[in-house]
Coordinates of C-alpha atoms and ligand atoms in Angstrom, one line a residue:
X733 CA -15.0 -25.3 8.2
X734 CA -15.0 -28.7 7.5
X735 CA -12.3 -29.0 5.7
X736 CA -9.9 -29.2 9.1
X737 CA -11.5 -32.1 10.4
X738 CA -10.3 -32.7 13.9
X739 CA -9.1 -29.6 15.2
X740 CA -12.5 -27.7 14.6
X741 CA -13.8 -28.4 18.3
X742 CA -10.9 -27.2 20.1
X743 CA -11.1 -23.9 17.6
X744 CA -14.4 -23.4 18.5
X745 CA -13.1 -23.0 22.6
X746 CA -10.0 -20.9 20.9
X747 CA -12.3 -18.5 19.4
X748 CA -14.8 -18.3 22.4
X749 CA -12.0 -18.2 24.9
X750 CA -9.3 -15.8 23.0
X751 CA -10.7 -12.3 23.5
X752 CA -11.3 -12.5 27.1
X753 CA -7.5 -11.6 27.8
X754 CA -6.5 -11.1 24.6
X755 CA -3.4 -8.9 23.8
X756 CA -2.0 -8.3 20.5
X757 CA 0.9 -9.9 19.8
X758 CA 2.6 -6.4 18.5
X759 CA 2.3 -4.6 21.9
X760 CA 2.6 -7.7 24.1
X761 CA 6.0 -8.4 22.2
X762 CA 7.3 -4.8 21.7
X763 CA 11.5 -5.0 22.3
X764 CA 12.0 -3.3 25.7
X765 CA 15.9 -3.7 25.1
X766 CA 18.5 -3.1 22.3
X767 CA 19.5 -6.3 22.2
X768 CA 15.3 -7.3 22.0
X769 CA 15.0 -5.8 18.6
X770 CA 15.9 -7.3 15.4
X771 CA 17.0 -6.7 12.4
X772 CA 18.4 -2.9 12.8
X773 CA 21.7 -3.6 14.0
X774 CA 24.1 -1.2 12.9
X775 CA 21.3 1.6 13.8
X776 CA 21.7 0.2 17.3
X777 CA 25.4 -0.5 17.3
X778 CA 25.6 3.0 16.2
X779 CA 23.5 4.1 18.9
X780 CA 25.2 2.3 22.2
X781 CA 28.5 3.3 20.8
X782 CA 27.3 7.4 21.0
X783 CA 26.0 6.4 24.3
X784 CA 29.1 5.0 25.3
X785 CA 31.7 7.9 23.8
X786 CA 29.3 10.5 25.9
X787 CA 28.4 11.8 22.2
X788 CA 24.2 12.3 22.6
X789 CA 22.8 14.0 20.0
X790 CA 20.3 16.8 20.6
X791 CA 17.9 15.1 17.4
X792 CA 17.4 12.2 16.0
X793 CA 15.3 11.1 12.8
X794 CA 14.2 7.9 12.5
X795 CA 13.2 6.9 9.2
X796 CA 12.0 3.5 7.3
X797 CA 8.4 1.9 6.8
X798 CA 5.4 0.9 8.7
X799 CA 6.3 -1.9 11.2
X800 CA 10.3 -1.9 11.6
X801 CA 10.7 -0.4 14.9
X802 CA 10.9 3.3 14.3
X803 CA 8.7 4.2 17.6
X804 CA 10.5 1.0 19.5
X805 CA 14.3 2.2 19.5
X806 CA 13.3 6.1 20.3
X807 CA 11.5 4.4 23.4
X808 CA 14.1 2.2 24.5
X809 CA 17.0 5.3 23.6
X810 CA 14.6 7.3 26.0
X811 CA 15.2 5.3 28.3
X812 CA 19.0 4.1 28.1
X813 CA 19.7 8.3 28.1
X814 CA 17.0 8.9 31.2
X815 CA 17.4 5.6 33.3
X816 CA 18.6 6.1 36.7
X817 CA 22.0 3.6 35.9
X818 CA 22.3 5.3 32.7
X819 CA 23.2 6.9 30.0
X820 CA 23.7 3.4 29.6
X821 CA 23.8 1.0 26.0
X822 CA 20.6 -0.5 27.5
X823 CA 18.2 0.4 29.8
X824 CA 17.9 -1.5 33.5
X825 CA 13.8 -1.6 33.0
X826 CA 13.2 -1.6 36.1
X827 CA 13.8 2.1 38.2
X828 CA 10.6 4.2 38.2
X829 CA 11.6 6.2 35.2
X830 CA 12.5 3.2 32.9
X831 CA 9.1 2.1 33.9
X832 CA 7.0 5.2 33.6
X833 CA 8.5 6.0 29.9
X834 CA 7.6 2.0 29.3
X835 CA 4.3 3.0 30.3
X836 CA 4.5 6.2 28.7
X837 CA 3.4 8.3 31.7
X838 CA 6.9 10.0 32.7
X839 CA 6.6 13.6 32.3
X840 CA 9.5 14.2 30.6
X841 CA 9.3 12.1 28.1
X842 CA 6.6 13.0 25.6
X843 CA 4.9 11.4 22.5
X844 CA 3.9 13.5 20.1
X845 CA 1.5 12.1 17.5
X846 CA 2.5 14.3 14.7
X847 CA -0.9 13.7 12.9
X848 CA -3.0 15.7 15.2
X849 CA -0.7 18.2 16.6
X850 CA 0.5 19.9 13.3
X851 CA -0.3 23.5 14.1
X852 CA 2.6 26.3 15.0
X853 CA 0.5 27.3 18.0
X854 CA 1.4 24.1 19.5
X855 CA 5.1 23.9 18.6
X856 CA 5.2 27.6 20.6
X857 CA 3.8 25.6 23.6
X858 CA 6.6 22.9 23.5
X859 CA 9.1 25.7 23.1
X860 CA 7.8 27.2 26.0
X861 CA 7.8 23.9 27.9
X862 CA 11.6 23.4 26.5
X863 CA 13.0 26.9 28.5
X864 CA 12.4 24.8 31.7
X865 CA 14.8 22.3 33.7
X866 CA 13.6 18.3 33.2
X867 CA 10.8 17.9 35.7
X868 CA 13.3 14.7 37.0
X869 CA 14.9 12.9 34.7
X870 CA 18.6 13.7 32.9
X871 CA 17.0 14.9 29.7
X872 CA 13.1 16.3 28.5
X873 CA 12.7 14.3 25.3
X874 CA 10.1 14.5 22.6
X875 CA 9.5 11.7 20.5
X876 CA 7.5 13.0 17.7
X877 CA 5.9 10.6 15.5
X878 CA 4.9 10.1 11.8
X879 CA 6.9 13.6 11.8
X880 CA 6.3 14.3 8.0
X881 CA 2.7 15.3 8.8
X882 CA 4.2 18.6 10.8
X883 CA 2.8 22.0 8.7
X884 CA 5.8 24.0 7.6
X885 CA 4.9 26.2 10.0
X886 CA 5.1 23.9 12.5
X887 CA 8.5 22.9 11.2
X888 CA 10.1 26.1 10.8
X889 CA 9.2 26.7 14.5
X890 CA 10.6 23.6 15.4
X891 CA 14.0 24.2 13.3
X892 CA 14.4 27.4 15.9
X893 CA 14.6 24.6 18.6
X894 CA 16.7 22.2 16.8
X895 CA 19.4 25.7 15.8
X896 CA 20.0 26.3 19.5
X897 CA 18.9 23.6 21.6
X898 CA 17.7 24.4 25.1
X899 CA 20.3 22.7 27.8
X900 CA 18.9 18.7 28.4
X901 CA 16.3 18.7 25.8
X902 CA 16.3 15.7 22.9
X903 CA 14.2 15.4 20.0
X904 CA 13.3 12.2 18.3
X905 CA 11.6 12.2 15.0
X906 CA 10.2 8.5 13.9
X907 CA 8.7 9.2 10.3
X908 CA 7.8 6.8 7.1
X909 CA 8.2 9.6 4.8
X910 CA 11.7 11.4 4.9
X911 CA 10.8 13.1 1.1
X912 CA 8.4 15.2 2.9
X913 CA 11.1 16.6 6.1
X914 CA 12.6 19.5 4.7
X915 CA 16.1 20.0 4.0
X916 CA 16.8 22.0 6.7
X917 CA 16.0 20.1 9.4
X918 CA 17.3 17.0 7.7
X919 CA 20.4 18.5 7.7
X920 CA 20.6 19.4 11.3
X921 CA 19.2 15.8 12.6
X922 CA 20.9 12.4 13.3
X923 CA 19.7 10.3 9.9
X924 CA 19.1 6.6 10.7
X925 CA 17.5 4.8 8.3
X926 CA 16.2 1.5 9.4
X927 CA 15.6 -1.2 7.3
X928 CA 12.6 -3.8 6.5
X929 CA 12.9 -7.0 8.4
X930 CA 14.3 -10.0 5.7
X931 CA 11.9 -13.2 5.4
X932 CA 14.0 -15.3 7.6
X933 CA 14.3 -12.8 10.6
X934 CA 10.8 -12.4 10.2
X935 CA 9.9 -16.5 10.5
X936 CA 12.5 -16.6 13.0
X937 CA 10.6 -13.9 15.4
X938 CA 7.0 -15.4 14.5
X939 CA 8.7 -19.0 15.7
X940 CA 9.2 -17.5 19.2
X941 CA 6.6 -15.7 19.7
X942 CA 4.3 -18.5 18.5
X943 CA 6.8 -20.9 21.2
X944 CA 6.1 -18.3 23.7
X945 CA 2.4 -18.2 23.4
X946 CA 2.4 -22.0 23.1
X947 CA 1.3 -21.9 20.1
X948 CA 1.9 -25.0 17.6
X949 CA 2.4 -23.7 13.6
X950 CA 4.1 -25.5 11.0
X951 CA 6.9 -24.3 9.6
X952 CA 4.6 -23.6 5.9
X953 CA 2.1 -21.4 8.0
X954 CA 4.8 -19.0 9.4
X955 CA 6.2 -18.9 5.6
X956 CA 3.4 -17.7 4.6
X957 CA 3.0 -15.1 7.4
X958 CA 6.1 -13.6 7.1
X959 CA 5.8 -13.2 3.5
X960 CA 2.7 -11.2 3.9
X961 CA 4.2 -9.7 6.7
X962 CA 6.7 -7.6 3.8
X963 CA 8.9 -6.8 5.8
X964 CA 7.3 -5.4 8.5
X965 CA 7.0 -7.4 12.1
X966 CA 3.8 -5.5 13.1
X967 CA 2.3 -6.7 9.9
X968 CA 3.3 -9.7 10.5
X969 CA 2.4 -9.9 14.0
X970 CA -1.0 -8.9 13.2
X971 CA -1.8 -11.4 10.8
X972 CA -0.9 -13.8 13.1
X973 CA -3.2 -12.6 15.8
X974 CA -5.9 -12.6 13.1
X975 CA -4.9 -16.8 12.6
X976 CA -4.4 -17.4 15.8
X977 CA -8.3 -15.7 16.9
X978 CA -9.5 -18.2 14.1
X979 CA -7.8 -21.3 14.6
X980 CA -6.5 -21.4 18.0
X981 CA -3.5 -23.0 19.4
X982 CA -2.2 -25.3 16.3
X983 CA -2.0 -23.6 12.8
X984 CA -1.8 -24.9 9.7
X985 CA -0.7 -23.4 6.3
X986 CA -4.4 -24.5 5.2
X987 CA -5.7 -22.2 7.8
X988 CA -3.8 -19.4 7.0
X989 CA -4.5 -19.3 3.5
X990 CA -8.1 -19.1 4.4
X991 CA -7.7 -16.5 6.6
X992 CA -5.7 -14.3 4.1
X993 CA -8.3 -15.3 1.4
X994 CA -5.5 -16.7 -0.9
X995 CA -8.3 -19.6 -1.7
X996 CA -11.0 -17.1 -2.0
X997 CA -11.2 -17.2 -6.0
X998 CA -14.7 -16.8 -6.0
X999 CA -14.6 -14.0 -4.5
X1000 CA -12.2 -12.3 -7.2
X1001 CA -13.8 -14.1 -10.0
X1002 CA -17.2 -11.9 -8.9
X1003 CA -15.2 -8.9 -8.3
X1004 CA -13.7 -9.4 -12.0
X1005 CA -16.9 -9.8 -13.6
X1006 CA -18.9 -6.9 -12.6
X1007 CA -15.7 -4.6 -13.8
X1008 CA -16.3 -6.7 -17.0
X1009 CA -19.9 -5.9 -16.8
X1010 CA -18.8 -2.1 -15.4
X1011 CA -21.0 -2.2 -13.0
X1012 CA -20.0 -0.1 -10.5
X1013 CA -22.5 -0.2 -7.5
X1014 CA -21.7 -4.3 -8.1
X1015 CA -18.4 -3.6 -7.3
X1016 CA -19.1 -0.7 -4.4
X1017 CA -21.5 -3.5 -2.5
X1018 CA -19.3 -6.2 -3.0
X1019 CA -16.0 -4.2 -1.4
X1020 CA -18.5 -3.2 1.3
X1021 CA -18.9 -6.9 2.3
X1022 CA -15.0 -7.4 2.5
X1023 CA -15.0 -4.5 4.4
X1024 CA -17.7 -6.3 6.9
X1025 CA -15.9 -9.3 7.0
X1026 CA -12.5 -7.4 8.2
X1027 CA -10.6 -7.9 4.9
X1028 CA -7.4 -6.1 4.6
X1029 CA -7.9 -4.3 1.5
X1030 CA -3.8 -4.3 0.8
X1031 CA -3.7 -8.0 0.7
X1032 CA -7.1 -7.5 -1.1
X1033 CA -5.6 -6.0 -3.9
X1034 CA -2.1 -8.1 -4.3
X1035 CA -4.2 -11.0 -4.1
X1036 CA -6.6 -9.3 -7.0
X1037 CA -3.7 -9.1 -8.9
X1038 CA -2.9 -12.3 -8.7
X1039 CA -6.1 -13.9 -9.9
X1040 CA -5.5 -10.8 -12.8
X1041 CA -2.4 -11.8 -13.7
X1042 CA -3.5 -15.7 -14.1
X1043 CA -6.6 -14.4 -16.6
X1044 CA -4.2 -12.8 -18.7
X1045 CA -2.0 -15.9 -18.8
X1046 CA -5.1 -18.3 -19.8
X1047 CA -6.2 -15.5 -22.0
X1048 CA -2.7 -16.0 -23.7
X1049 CA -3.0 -19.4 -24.2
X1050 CA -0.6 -20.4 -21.0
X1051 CA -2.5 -22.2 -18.0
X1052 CA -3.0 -20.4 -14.6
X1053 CA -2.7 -22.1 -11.3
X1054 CA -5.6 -20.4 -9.7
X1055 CA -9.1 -21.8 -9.5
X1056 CA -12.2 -19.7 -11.5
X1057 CA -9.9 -17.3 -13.0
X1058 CA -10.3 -19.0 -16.6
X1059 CA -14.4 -18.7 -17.3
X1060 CA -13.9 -15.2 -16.0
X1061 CA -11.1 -14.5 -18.8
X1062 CA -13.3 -15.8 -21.5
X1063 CA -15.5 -12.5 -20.5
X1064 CA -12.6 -10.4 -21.3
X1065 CA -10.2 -9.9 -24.8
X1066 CA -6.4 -10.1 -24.1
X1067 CA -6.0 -6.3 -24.9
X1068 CA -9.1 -5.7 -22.7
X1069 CA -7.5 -7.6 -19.9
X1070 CA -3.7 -6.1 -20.5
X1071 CA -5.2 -2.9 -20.4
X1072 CA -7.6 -3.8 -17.0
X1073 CA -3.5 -5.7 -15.6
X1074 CA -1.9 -2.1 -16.6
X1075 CA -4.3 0.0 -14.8
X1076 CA -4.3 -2.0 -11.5
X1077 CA -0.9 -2.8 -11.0
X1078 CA -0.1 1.2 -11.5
X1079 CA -2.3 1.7 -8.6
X1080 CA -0.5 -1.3 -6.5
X1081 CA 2.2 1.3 -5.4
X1082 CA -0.7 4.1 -4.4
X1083 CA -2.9 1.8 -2.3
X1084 CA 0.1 0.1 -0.4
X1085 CA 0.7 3.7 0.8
X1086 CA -2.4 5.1 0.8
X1087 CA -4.5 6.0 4.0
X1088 CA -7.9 4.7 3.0
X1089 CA -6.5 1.7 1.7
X1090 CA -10.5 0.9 1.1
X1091 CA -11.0 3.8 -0.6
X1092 CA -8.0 3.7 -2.6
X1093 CA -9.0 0.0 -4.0
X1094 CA -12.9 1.5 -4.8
X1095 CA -11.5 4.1 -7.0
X1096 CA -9.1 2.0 -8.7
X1097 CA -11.6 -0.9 -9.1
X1098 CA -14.2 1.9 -10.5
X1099 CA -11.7 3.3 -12.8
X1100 CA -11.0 -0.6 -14.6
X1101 CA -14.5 -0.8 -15.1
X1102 CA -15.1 2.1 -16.7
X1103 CA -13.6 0.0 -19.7
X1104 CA -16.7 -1.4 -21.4
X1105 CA -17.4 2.6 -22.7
X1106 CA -13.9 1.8 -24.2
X1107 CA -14.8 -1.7 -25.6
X1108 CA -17.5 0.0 -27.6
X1109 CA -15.2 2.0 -29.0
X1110 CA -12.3 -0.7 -30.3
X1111 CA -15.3 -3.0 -31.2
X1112 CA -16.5 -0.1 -33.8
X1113 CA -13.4 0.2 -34.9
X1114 CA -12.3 -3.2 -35.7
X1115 CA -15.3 -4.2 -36.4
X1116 CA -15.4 -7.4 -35.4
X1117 CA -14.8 -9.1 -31.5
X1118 CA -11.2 -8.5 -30.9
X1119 CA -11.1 -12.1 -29.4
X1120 CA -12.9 -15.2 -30.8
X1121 CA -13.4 -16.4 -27.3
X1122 CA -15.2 -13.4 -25.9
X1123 CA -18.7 -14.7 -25.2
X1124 CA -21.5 -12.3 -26.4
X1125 CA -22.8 -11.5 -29.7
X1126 CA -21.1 -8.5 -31.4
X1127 CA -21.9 -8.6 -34.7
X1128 CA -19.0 -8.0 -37.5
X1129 CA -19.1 -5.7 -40.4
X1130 CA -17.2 -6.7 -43.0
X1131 CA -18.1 -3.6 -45.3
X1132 CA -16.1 -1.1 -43.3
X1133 CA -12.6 -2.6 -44.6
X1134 CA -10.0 0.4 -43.4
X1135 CA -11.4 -0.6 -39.9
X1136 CA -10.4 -4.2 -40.5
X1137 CA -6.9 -3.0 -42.1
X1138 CA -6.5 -1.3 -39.1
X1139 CA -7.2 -4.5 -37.1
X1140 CA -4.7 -6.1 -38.3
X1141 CA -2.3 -4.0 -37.7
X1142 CA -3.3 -3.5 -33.6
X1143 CA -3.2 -7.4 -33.9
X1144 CA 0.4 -7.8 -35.1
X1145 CA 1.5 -4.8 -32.4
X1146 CA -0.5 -6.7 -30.0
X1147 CA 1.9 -10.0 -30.4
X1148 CA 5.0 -7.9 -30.8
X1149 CA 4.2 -5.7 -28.1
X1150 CA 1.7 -6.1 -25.7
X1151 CA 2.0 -3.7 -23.2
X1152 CA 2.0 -0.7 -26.1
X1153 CA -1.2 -3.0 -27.9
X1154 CA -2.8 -3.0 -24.6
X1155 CA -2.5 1.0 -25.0
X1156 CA -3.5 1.1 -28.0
X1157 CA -7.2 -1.0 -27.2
X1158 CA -7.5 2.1 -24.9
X1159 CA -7.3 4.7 -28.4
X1160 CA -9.4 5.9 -30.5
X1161 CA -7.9 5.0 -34.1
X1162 CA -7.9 6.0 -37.5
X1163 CA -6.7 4.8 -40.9
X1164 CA -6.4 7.1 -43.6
X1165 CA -4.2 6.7 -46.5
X1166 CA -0.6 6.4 -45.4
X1167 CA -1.5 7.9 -42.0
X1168 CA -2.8 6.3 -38.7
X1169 CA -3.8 8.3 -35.8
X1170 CA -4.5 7.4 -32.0
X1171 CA -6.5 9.6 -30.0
X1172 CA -6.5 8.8 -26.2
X1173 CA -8.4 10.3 -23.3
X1174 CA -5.5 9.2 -20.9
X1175 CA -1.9 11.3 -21.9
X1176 CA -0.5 8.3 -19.7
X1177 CA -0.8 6.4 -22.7
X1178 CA -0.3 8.8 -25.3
X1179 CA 3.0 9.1 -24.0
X1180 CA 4.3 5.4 -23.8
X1181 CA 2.5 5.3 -27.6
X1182 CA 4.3 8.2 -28.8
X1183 CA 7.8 6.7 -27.0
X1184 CA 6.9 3.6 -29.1
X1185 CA 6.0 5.4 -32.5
X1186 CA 9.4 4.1 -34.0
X1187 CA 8.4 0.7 -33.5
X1188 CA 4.6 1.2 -34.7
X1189 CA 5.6 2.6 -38.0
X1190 CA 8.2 -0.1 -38.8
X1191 CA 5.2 -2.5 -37.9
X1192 CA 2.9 -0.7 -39.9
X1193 CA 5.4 -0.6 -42.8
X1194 CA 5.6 -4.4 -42.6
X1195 CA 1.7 -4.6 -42.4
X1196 CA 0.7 -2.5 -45.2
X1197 CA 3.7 -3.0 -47.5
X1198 CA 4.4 1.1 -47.8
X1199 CA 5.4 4.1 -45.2
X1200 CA 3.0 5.0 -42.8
X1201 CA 3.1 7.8 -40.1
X1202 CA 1.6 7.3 -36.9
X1203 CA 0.2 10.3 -34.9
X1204 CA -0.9 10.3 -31.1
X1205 CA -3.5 13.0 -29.1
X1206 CA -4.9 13.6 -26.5
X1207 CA -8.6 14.6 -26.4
X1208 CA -11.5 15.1 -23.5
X1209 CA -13.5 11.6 -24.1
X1210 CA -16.0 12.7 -26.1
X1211 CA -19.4 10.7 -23.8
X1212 CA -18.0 12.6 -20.6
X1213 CA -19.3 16.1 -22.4
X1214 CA -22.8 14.6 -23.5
X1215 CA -24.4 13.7 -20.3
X1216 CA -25.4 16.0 -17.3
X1217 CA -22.7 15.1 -14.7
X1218 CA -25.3 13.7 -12.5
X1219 CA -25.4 10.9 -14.7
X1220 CA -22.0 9.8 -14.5
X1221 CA -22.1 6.3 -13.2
X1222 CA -19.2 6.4 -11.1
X1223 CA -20.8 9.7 -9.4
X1224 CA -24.2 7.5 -9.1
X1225 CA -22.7 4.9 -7.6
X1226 CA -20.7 6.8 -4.7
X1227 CA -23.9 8.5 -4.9
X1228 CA -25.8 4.9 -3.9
X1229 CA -22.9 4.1 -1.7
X1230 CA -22.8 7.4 0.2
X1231 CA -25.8 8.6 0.3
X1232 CA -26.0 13.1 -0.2
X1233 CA -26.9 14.5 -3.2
X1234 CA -24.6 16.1 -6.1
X1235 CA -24.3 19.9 -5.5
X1236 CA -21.8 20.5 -7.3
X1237 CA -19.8 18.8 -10.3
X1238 CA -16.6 19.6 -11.8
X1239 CA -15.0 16.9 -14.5
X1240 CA -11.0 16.9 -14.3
X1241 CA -10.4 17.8 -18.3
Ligands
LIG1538 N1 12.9 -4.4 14.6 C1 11.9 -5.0 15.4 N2 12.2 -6.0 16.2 C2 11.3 -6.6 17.0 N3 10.0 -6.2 17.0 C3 9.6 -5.2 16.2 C4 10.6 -4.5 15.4 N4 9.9 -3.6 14.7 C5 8.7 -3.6 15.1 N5 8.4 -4.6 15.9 C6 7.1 -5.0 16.5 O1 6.2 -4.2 15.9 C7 5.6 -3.3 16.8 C8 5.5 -1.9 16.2 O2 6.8 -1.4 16.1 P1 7.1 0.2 16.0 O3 6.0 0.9 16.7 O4 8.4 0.4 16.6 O5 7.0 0.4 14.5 P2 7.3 1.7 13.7 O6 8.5 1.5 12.8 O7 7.3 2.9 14.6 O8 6.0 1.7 12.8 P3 5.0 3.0 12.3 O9 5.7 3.6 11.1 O10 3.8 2.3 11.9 O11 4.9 3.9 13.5 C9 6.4 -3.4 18.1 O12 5.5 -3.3 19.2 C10 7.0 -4.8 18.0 O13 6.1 -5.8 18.5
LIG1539 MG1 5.9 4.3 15.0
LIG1540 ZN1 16.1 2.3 34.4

């Protein structure tokens, strides 16, 4: 820690000092007003105006991603509709009820945690509770949270309730994904779709709560933050606590990017190797030490892309502005690496959403390196190293010549168009006479090949002077039949990772 000089003893005292009353920033600066929360105005115009005309829905859906204040305004509604001035466009926060639903102890107004109350036996009990009067307050509400895990059952249950409300009962459904809420609920609900938090609401918020918390960051550090923060404020909130445990009172852009691990090429440039090298306990272990060190496996993987993206541009001849990622490209051919960029950055979308973020980046890590079974095959094919610059000695055959016509050809597609030569590194090809065929193990590929196939045969025209049809399939990959399945490496190494033994294998086609 060297490297920040002066302020390294008073971050020592931070760090020692910080947990002892330590709250996180996202609860300690939860909006206990309308006018508190930012960023969803017309959602709350639109709610203190109902409030005002005496028009109160009987449910409400609240919809948008993690982090926007979904949970925050069906609170602070709660309250403006329960509070003893009320219904009122804000709540008073400070009669007994305002404060118990703050504290979330009033017995009328209940949080449901959707995730672990999804059965239709418990959706009887609440329309049982529903029949009677409000314990004490104006209305019984239910705030029922990340909604779209409900069972239908529990759903169609609830749609009784939401048909023919009981007198002085609300419903308030907070949810990420609205897909999954079926039709006829949706149509009988209040929509309100709130919206992610723009980068300069988001500095503006970190400003004050870092003013707040006396907390000194320049104006590059809370950049950053927000930026990570996508949108979200409890994202961003929490990557602050996260600088803030390590660096104390005064943060620096510096600090922050060691924190988020944007300087931590080293550690990509292993990560990137041993999918080169597809070794996949390599890759298992290494994951398990970000794990250990508390690495946020989202900004794990964007930041993986990253160092991705800048291999592929060295291994294109452009220069990269990240540190390490050119001897690691050497390892890899351009096709190899399109095809590693393709894979990963079709996963991006799954592992922002995905539950076991950690998980999610294993499998998608394990499935780029299961490439170098690939490589074997395009090598045997062309005969020769794709790239001069890939180290290792793969020795050329200059006897098979329809191979090396064929090389040609994947070389001019590859310049003309990467993404489909990428593809087609991932095939195995065939020349014969005026035909060339792809076979693929992936019909992910085989169908953005056979959208191109125009293109390839006017290539192939060019290449070999006559007509040429090209043909795609798709086939089972012909080393997943050979082995026993407790062989397969990527079972061997969850196997390492997990421990158990394999009872029982299937293979998906
Ligand atoms: N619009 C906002 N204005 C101010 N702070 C916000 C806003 N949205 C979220 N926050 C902050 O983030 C924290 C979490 O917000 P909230 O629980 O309302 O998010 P959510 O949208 O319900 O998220 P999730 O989908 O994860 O349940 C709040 O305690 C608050 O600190
Ligand atoms: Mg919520
Ligand atoms: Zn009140």
């Amino acid at each position: 820690m060297t490297q920040f000089g002066l302020g390294s003893s008073e971050r020592v005292v931070a760090r020692i000092l910080a947990p002892m009353s330590y709250q996180a920033l996202a609860r300690k600066y939860r909006p206990q007003r309308f006018s508190d929360i930012i960023g969803q105005e017309t959602v709350v115009r639109t709610l203190q105006n109902a409030i005002e005309q005496n028009r109160i829905h009987h449910a409400y859906l609240f919809s948008g991603v993690r982090g926007i204040g979904k949970t925050t305004v069906a609170r602070i509604l709660a309250k403006a509709l329960n509070c003893v001035k009320g219904p009122a466009t804000e709540p008073d926060n400070v009669c007994t009820i305002c404060k118990e639903i703050t504290e979330g102890i009033d017995l009328d107004v209940r949080e449901i945690d959707a995730a672990t109350y999804t059965g239709v036996d418990s959706i009887r009990e609440l329309r049982d509770v529903t029949q009677f009067q409000p314990a004490r307050d104006r209305f019984r509400i239910f705030i029922i949270d990340e909604a779209h895990m409900l069972s239908q059952g529990a759903w169609n249950a609830l749609l009784k309730l939401i048909e023919e409300p009981p007198p002085h009962v609300i419903f308030m459904f907070a949810t990420t994904e609205m897909q999954k809420v079926p039709a006829t609920i949706l149509s009988r609900v209040q929509k309100f779709t709130l919206r992610k938090i723009t980068l300069d609401e988001l500095k503006a918020r970190l400003r004050q709560i870092a003013g707040a918390e006396s907390i000194e960051a320049d104006d590059a550090a809370l950049e950053i933050i927000a930026r990570r923060g996508e949108g979200s404020v409890r994202d961003a909130l929490s990557i602050l606590d996260q600088i803030i445990a390590f660096s104390g009172r005064s943060i620096t852009a510096a600090d922050v990017a060691t924190v988020l691990g944007l300087s931590d090429t080293n550690f990509f440039a292993r990560l990137m190797t041993l999918v080169g090298e597809g070794d996949h306990a390599g890759i298992l272990e290494a994951l398990q030490e970000a794990a250990e060190s508390g690495r946020d496996f989202k900004l794990l993987y964007r930041d993986l892309l990253n160092f991705v993206r800048n291999m592929l541009l060295i291994s294109a001849g452009g220069k990269a502005d990240v540190e390490g990622a050119e001897e690691v490209a050497r390892k890899f051919s351009y096709s190899e690496l399109l095809r590693i960029a393709n894979l990963l950055m079709r996963d991006d979308d799954v592992i922002t959403r995905a539950e076991h973020q950690r998980m999610a980046v294993e499998i998608a890590l394990l499935k780029a390196a299961t490439f170098p079974r690939l490589r074997a095959v395009e090598e045997a094919l062309s005969g020769s190293p794709v790239s001069e610059s890939r180290g290792g000695a793969v020795k050329t055959n200059p006897e098979t010549s329809q191979p090396r016509d064929l090389e040609t050809f994947l070389e001019r597609v590859q310049k003309a168009r990467p993404l489909i030569g990428g593809y087609l590194a991932n095939a195995q090809g065939s020349k014969k006479d005026n035909g060339i065929s792809f076979i693929f193990n992936d019909t992910y590929y085989a169908d953005a090949v056979t959208d191109a196939r125009d293109a390839l045969e006017s290539i192939a025209k060019e290449v070999y002077g006559a007509p040429v049809t090209i043909t795609v399939e798709t086939a089972a990959a012909p080393q997943a039949k050979k082995k026993p399945i407790g062989e397969d490496p990527v079972l061997k190494a969850f196997q390492k990772h997990l421990g158990g033994e394999v009872v029982e294998g299937r293979r998906s086609k």
